[in-house]
Amino acid sequence: MDTLENAIRSTVEAHGMLPGVGAGVAAGGAGARGGAGVGMGAGEAGAGAGIVGITATAGNAATATAGNAAIATAGNAAIEPTEVILMVSGGSDSVALAQLLPRLYPQHRYTVLHVNHQLRGACADEDERFVAALARRLGLSYELHSVDIAARAAAQTNGNLEDVGRKARYQAACELLDERCRAAGCDPARGRIATAHTRDDRVETLFMRLIVGAGAGGLSSIPFVNGRVIRPLLDCARAELREALLREALREDVPQGDQAPCEHELWREDASNRDTRRLRAFVRHEVIPLLETRNSQLRATLARSLDVLAEEDAFLSRQAQELAERYLVIDRILPEPLATIDAKLFECDPVLVRRVIHRACSAVMPEGARLTSEHLRRIAREGARVGFATDIPGDVTVRAVCGTLIIRRKTANEQPIHGIRAARFSPQQDCSEGGRQKSEGGRRAHDA
């Protein structure tokens, strides 16, 4: 796995994914190619109850200790270990993550997290058992969570199973990371949540967003770093990871006769990933293979293009952030959030104006509501006009009053627009793809 390991090491160090490693070593850095546009971040940690889990500890302490004294940065200063949550579904990509990241950076303390969505019956239970066995074999602590995603989605307006499941996973990971950091006495901001997204996922996500529509931030696809979330495999091809797992299995446990190891013994396959009625499966199995008949290096080519898009998007995000700090105020003191924008913003470049407006609207709109490009462009074009007023999704009203654009949720008893106290907006760095909300429910714990 030398070539693959070098590629992962290069990605981790180029984006400063782990404390004390490479560029951007400050905790919670946003990665040179990880910017995702103004407003990116809120909404990944889903609210709701019902997370139940099982915890076990294996040989993690020994794994961490082995590297603590020896591993050092280029400046020969010892790297202080931190907590890292490995999100493992049981698929090939996440199995590779669980094997490779602790091997490359053994000084840190790793915990495998598996979330059972309760959507595939016995198959989901088998995935859970597989991940537990994998963690024990690798000598890693592990935690198993179970969430009734179907029930949670049904309780939400326009609840999408995939979105609800993703939010539940990040919520569980954020809570577990905070818990582990507190137990270890380390700063939670230094902790990391590692996901197993690959180059294939980046390309698939690009096409999915092209199909449904997205801005520059969305088209830059999956960021390498977003708050405490890191993606060490984002420059790796899924096929390379699977080949590496097969080679590793041959070296470790050569099977009888000439038979190569069965891949299903090394990772789990989710049958729903081949259901082309789902958009990602349609893109993966039909769209990309067709395009590869014209360009066999399509994924590598698009990955380079995505790098450029992400770098340029990150630059625009920084520019928009400066304008937001100057012209945008978000009040979180009132019963409902309220945002105000100084009309002077509309004298700036329209590209940056739209980004600031998107941030303001996202702060006020309820979770699940989506601002369309038509709404965004209209507000950016007419928002400074005296008397401008419009409604946007989520029962939110946008109105221009006395040189200020006011964005607020409608209420049964309308509050006066004038004289509302506001607190200067200050960017908050959430624990992952979004804010952390403490779930209800408990966890059953035991030691392995």
XYZ file of C-alpha atoms in Angstrom:
448
model
C 0.000 0.000 0.000
C 3.042 2.273 -0.129
C 1.819 4.398 -3.057
C -1.660 4.706 -1.585
C -0.314 5.533 1.862
C 1.910 8.235 0.397
C -1.092 9.745 -1.403
C -3.117 9.818 1.823
C -0.201 11.282 3.752
C 0.154 13.975 1.101
C -3.552 14.870 1.345
C -3.539 14.972 5.143
C -0.461 17.175 5.257
C -1.450 19.456 2.365
C -4.698 20.348 4.128
C -3.451 20.258 7.722
C -6.104 17.692 8.591
C -4.598 16.592 11.892
C -3.160 18.825 14.623
C 0.564 19.346 14.152
C 0.570 17.941 10.611
C 1.169 20.017 7.499
C -0.467 23.328 6.618
C -3.188 24.978 8.655
C -2.313 23.179 11.867
C -4.633 25.349 13.931
C -7.634 23.356 15.108
C -10.733 23.601 12.990
C -8.923 25.013 9.942
C -10.938 25.313 6.773
C -8.521 23.705 4.315
C -7.107 25.500 1.296
C -9.440 23.653 -1.024
C -12.190 23.090 1.488
C -14.189 26.315 1.223
C -17.812 25.720 0.397
C -19.263 29.191 0.156
C -20.781 31.705 2.515
C -23.309 30.079 4.785
C -21.891 26.562 4.451
C -22.008 24.618 7.658
C -25.399 25.011 9.334
C -27.770 22.119 9.396
C -25.717 18.947 9.378
C -26.385 17.985 12.972
C -30.005 16.882 12.996
C -32.260 17.383 15.946
C -34.253 14.491 17.330
C -34.235 11.671 19.772
C -33.694 7.978 19.577
C -29.952 7.414 19.235
C -29.049 4.236 21.029
C -25.527 2.892 21.039
C -23.035 0.380 22.345
C -19.486 1.304 23.268
C -16.421 -0.903 23.492
C -12.716 -0.333 24.011
C -10.099 -2.692 22.678
C -6.424 -1.949 22.299
C -6.693 1.695 21.420
C -4.579 2.968 24.290
C -1.682 0.779 23.270
C -1.998 1.893 19.655
C -1.880 5.543 20.641
C 0.945 5.109 23.121
C 3.145 3.326 20.617
C 3.494 6.435 18.523
C 3.292 9.161 21.141
C 6.958 9.397 21.980
C 8.364 8.753 18.551
C 6.203 10.795 16.185
C 7.357 14.362 15.692
C 6.811 17.194 13.287
C 9.451 18.480 10.886
C 10.578 20.819 13.638
C 11.153 17.857 15.947
C 8.470 18.991 18.391
C 6.347 16.113 19.650
C 2.777 16.071 18.332
C 0.202 16.122 21.096
C -2.286 13.273 20.474
C -5.939 14.054 19.934
C -9.230 12.188 19.585
C -10.258 11.046 16.094
C -13.654 9.540 15.278
C -13.576 7.196 12.273
C -16.993 7.014 10.612
C -17.235 3.429 9.347
C -20.236 2.043 7.485
C -18.560 -1.248 6.632
C -18.145 -0.447 2.939
C -14.744 -0.736 1.276
C -13.881 2.961 1.558
C -14.539 3.158 5.295
C -12.744 -0.143 5.948
C -9.695 1.302 4.193
C -9.985 4.465 6.315
C -10.067 2.433 9.533
C -7.007 0.457 8.478
C -4.882 3.223 7.001
C -5.306 6.406 9.053
C -4.328 4.846 12.432
C -1.409 3.137 10.719
C -0.134 6.391 9.220
C -0.714 8.533 12.330
C -0.605 6.141 15.318
C -0.015 8.889 17.878
C -3.692 9.831 17.936
C -6.537 8.057 19.759
C -9.071 6.533 17.375
C -12.665 5.447 17.888
C -14.701 3.673 15.205
C -18.305 4.906 14.953
C -20.998 2.960 13.113
C -24.579 4.246 12.802
C -27.289 1.687 11.990
C -30.128 3.468 10.169
C -32.561 0.581 10.741
C -33.543 0.705 7.064
C -32.309 -2.671 5.779
C -33.332 -5.112 8.467
C -30.994 -8.075 8.939
C -28.474 -6.678 6.431
C -28.022 -3.536 8.537
C -27.534 -5.673 11.643
C -24.896 -7.714 9.821
C -23.111 -4.485 8.841
C -23.064 -3.512 12.508
C -21.569 -6.856 13.560
C -18.994 -6.631 10.764
C -17.825 -3.179 11.894
C -17.568 -4.295 15.522
C -15.452 -7.288 14.467
C -13.278 -5.053 12.267
C -12.625 -2.628 15.120
C -11.687 -5.464 17.465
C -9.336 -6.928 14.874
C -7.650 -3.548 14.404
C -7.422 -2.942 18.155
C -9.595 0.183 18.017
C -12.316 1.410 20.358
C -15.723 1.380 18.742
C -19.223 2.671 19.291
C -22.402 1.409 17.652
C -25.420 3.695 17.333
C -28.896 2.803 16.144
C -31.267 5.463 14.759
C -34.749 4.987 13.322
C -34.149 7.152 10.261
C -37.496 6.337 8.641
C -39.396 7.534 11.724
C -37.249 10.642 12.001
C -37.770 11.499 8.329
C -41.522 10.933 8.615
C -41.674 13.414 11.480
C -40.123 16.160 9.343
C -41.653 18.223 6.584
C -40.110 17.092 3.294
C -37.878 14.693 5.236
C -35.414 13.033 2.869
C -34.015 9.694 4.081
C -30.521 10.360 2.765
C -30.343 13.862 4.261
C -31.823 12.780 7.583
C -29.418 9.848 7.762
C -26.415 12.058 7.046
C -27.432 14.550 9.726
C -27.929 11.743 12.237
C -24.450 10.373 11.521
C -22.757 13.730 11.978
C -24.801 14.437 15.099
C -23.662 11.147 16.614
C -20.053 11.798 15.584
C -20.040 15.332 17.043
C -21.470 14.176 20.347
C -19.092 11.234 20.594
C -16.071 13.387 19.754
C -16.967 15.963 22.403
C -17.472 13.177 24.910
C -14.128 11.539 24.124
C -12.307 14.869 24.256
C -13.785 15.674 27.645
C -12.811 12.239 28.961
C -9.246 12.668 27.656
C -8.970 16.234 28.956
C -8.161 17.678 25.531
C -9.590 20.649 23.669
C -12.627 19.506 21.606
C -11.576 21.943 18.867
C -8.500 19.760 18.271
C -10.583 16.630 17.802
C -11.372 15.308 14.341
C -14.120 13.362 12.595
C -12.720 11.392 9.650
C -15.016 10.288 6.839
C -14.165 7.940 3.966
C -15.258 10.054 0.992
C -13.157 9.351 -2.102
C -12.410 10.981 -5.429
C -15.315 8.965 -6.866
C -17.667 10.572 -4.331
C -16.456 14.038 -5.339
C -17.195 13.388 -9.013
C -20.568 11.765 -8.300
C -21.576 14.687 -6.096
C -20.617 17.140 -8.849
C -22.962 15.453 -11.336
C -25.747 15.152 -8.768
C -25.565 18.881 -8.074
C -25.421 19.699 -11.768
C -28.621 17.707 -12.242
C -30.567 19.363 -9.404
C -28.848 22.764 -9.606
C -26.249 24.399 -7.376
C -24.101 27.485 -7.031
C -20.313 27.676 -7.143
C -20.008 26.414 -3.572
C -22.084 23.347 -4.359
C -20.326 22.633 -7.637
C -16.944 22.636 -5.898
C -18.295 19.386 -4.450
C -17.055 17.847 -1.195
C -14.519 19.888 0.832
C -11.341 18.279 2.146
C -11.831 19.944 5.535
C -14.939 21.467 7.066
C -14.531 22.487 10.693
C -13.567 19.331 12.560
C -14.524 17.011 9.698
C -11.638 15.705 7.594
C -11.615 13.545 4.459
C -8.192 11.918 4.091
C -9.206 9.687 1.153
C -10.622 12.429 -1.060
C -7.740 12.162 -3.531
C -7.991 8.350 -3.695
C -9.926 6.281 -6.231
C -12.342 3.699 -4.842
C -10.898 1.031 -7.144
C -7.403 1.671 -5.736
C -8.654 1.301 -2.181
C -10.345 -2.009 -2.978
C -7.273 -3.349 -4.720
C -5.183 -2.376 -1.707
C -7.569 -4.158 0.665
C -7.390 -7.305 -1.459
C -3.589 -7.204 -1.594
C -3.428 -6.667 2.159
C -5.698 -9.663 2.748
C -3.514 -11.870 0.540
C -0.415 -10.886 2.512
C -2.001 -11.319 5.915
C -3.982 -14.518 5.404
C -3.263 -16.424 2.194
C -6.326 -18.563 1.377
C -6.191 -22.269 0.597
C -5.377 -23.184 -3.002
C -5.282 -20.518 -5.676
C -8.452 -18.750 -4.623
C -8.181 -15.026 -3.975
C -10.029 -13.752 -0.900
C -13.703 -13.008 -1.451
C -14.191 -9.242 -1.379
C -17.358 -9.597 0.682
C -15.295 -10.962 3.518
C -13.259 -7.754 3.505
C -16.067 -5.209 3.336
C -19.842 -5.008 3.171
C -21.917 -4.217 0.092
C -25.138 -2.214 0.377
C -27.500 -3.501 -2.311
C -29.313 -0.159 -2.411
C -26.157 1.395 -3.867
C -27.009 -0.355 -7.143
C -30.606 0.877 -7.257
C -30.457 3.381 -10.121
C -33.771 4.892 -9.093
C -31.657 6.717 -6.541
C -29.785 9.685 -7.995
C -26.315 8.774 -6.730
C -26.609 5.196 -7.995
C -27.885 6.492 -11.353
C -24.877 8.805 -11.658
C -22.438 6.112 -10.473
C -23.630 3.249 -12.656
C -25.040 4.966 -15.729
C -23.888 8.573 -16.191
C -20.185 8.286 -15.346
C -19.545 4.985 -17.211
C -21.130 6.509 -20.327
C -18.939 9.605 -20.120
C -15.859 7.452 -19.547
C -16.347 5.970 -23.003
C -15.221 9.405 -24.244
C -12.584 10.063 -21.583
C -11.193 7.093 -19.676
C -9.512 9.506 -17.220
C -12.744 11.390 -16.528
C -12.620 11.091 -12.726
C -9.029 12.263 -12.419
C -9.678 15.093 -14.892
C -12.762 16.300 -13.045
C -11.011 16.014 -9.672
C -8.414 18.525 -10.904
C -11.184 20.827 -12.103
C -12.906 20.519 -8.729
C -9.676 21.542 -7.006
C -9.644 24.761 -9.032
C -13.336 25.426 -8.387
C -12.876 24.857 -4.648
C -9.869 27.179 -4.431
C -11.724 29.946 -6.256
C -14.845 29.385 -4.180
C -12.776 29.621 -0.982
C -11.378 32.961 -2.185
C -14.874 34.309 -2.886
C -16.022 33.052 0.503
C -13.298 35.040 2.222
C -14.265 38.154 0.295
C -17.927 37.653 1.168
C -17.019 37.087 4.802
C -15.415 40.527 4.955
C -18.589 42.101 3.561
C -20.748 40.096 5.979
C -18.762 41.399 8.932
C -19.277 44.945 7.654
C -22.903 44.912 6.531
C -24.705 41.866 7.977
C -26.202 41.629 11.472
C -27.898 38.468 12.745
C -29.932 38.645 15.941
C -30.243 35.353 17.792
C -31.633 36.937 20.972
C -35.221 37.266 19.786
C -37.597 34.270 19.914
C -37.062 33.890 16.160
C -33.793 34.710 14.362
C -33.652 37.967 12.443
C -31.089 39.270 9.946
C -30.525 42.826 8.738
C -28.364 43.947 5.824
C -27.152 47.493 5.315
C -28.241 48.700 1.857
C -24.636 49.735 1.165
C -23.940 46.050 0.513
C -25.820 46.327 -2.773
C -23.117 48.687 -4.114
C -20.658 45.766 -4.070
C -20.025 43.062 -6.659
C -23.245 41.064 -7.313
C -21.431 37.741 -6.847
C -20.451 38.686 -3.304
C -23.811 40.317 -2.603
C -25.590 37.038 -3.395
C -23.314 35.126 -1.025
C -23.989 37.477 1.876
C -27.733 37.377 1.203
C -27.598 33.588 1.109
C -25.901 33.547 4.500
C -28.475 35.928 5.956
C -31.458 33.995 4.624
C -30.003 30.647 5.707
C -29.628 31.965 9.247
C -33.331 32.827 9.414
C -34.973 30.061 7.360
C -35.997 26.904 9.257
C -34.089 23.673 8.718
C -35.090 21.957 5.493
C -36.180 25.153 3.699
C -34.189 25.832 0.532
C -33.509 29.223 -1.004
C -33.901 29.006 -4.779
C -31.645 30.804 -7.237
C -34.656 32.814 -8.430
C -35.276 34.158 -4.934
C -31.600 34.884 -4.395
C -31.152 36.759 -7.656
C -34.295 38.800 -7.170
C -33.287 39.905 -3.677
C -29.767 40.770 -4.889
C -31.195 42.730 -7.817
C -34.012 44.604 -6.051
C -33.232 44.444 -2.337
C -32.024 48.030 -2.109
C -35.186 49.403 -3.723
C -37.480 51.367 -1.396
C -40.608 49.342 -0.713
C -39.146 46.014 -1.870
C -40.799 43.032 -0.197
C -41.002 39.330 -0.929
C -41.530 36.000 0.771
C -39.046 33.127 0.638
C -39.389 29.442 1.627
C -39.857 28.648 5.295
C -42.496 31.339 5.867
C -39.816 34.040 5.875
C -40.360 37.612 4.736
C -37.730 39.910 3.213
C -38.422 43.654 3.244
C -36.446 46.837 2.559
C -37.062 49.526 5.204
C -35.164 52.808 5.616
C -31.899 51.674 4.007
C -31.960 48.245 5.641
C -33.018 44.873 4.275
C -34.820 42.969 7.032
C -35.143 39.172 6.876
C -37.357 37.523 9.490
C -39.816 34.715 10.026
C -43.483 35.587 9.982
C -45.270 35.295 13.319
C -48.905 35.193 14.342
C -48.480 38.549 16.080
C -46.250 40.607 13.824
C -43.425 42.356 15.693
C -42.605 45.978 14.817
C -39.810 46.250 12.301
C -38.261 49.394 13.805
C -36.275 49.450 17.002
C -35.421 45.759 17.146
C -32.220 45.167 19.048
C -29.518 43.350 17.052
C -26.215 41.738 17.974
C -23.302 41.950 15.585
C -22.896 38.676 13.728
C -19.805 36.684 14.552
C -19.022 33.493 12.609
C -19.355 30.362 14.707
C -17.320 27.264 13.990
C -19.581 24.293 14.429
C -18.360 20.735 15.147
C -18.702 19.448 11.632
C -20.875 19.833 8.622
C -23.196 21.761 10.931
C -24.162 22.731 14.413
C -24.217 20.129 17.159
C -27.491 19.466 18.894
C -27.619 17.118 21.849
C -29.869 14.201 21.093
C -32.262 12.716 23.555
C -32.100 9.053 24.364
C -29.319 7.130 25.951
C -26.447 4.815 25.182
C -25.756 1.385 26.528
C -22.057 1.011 27.156
C -19.750 -1.855 27.914
C -16.053 -2.545 27.741
C -14.731 -5.129 25.324
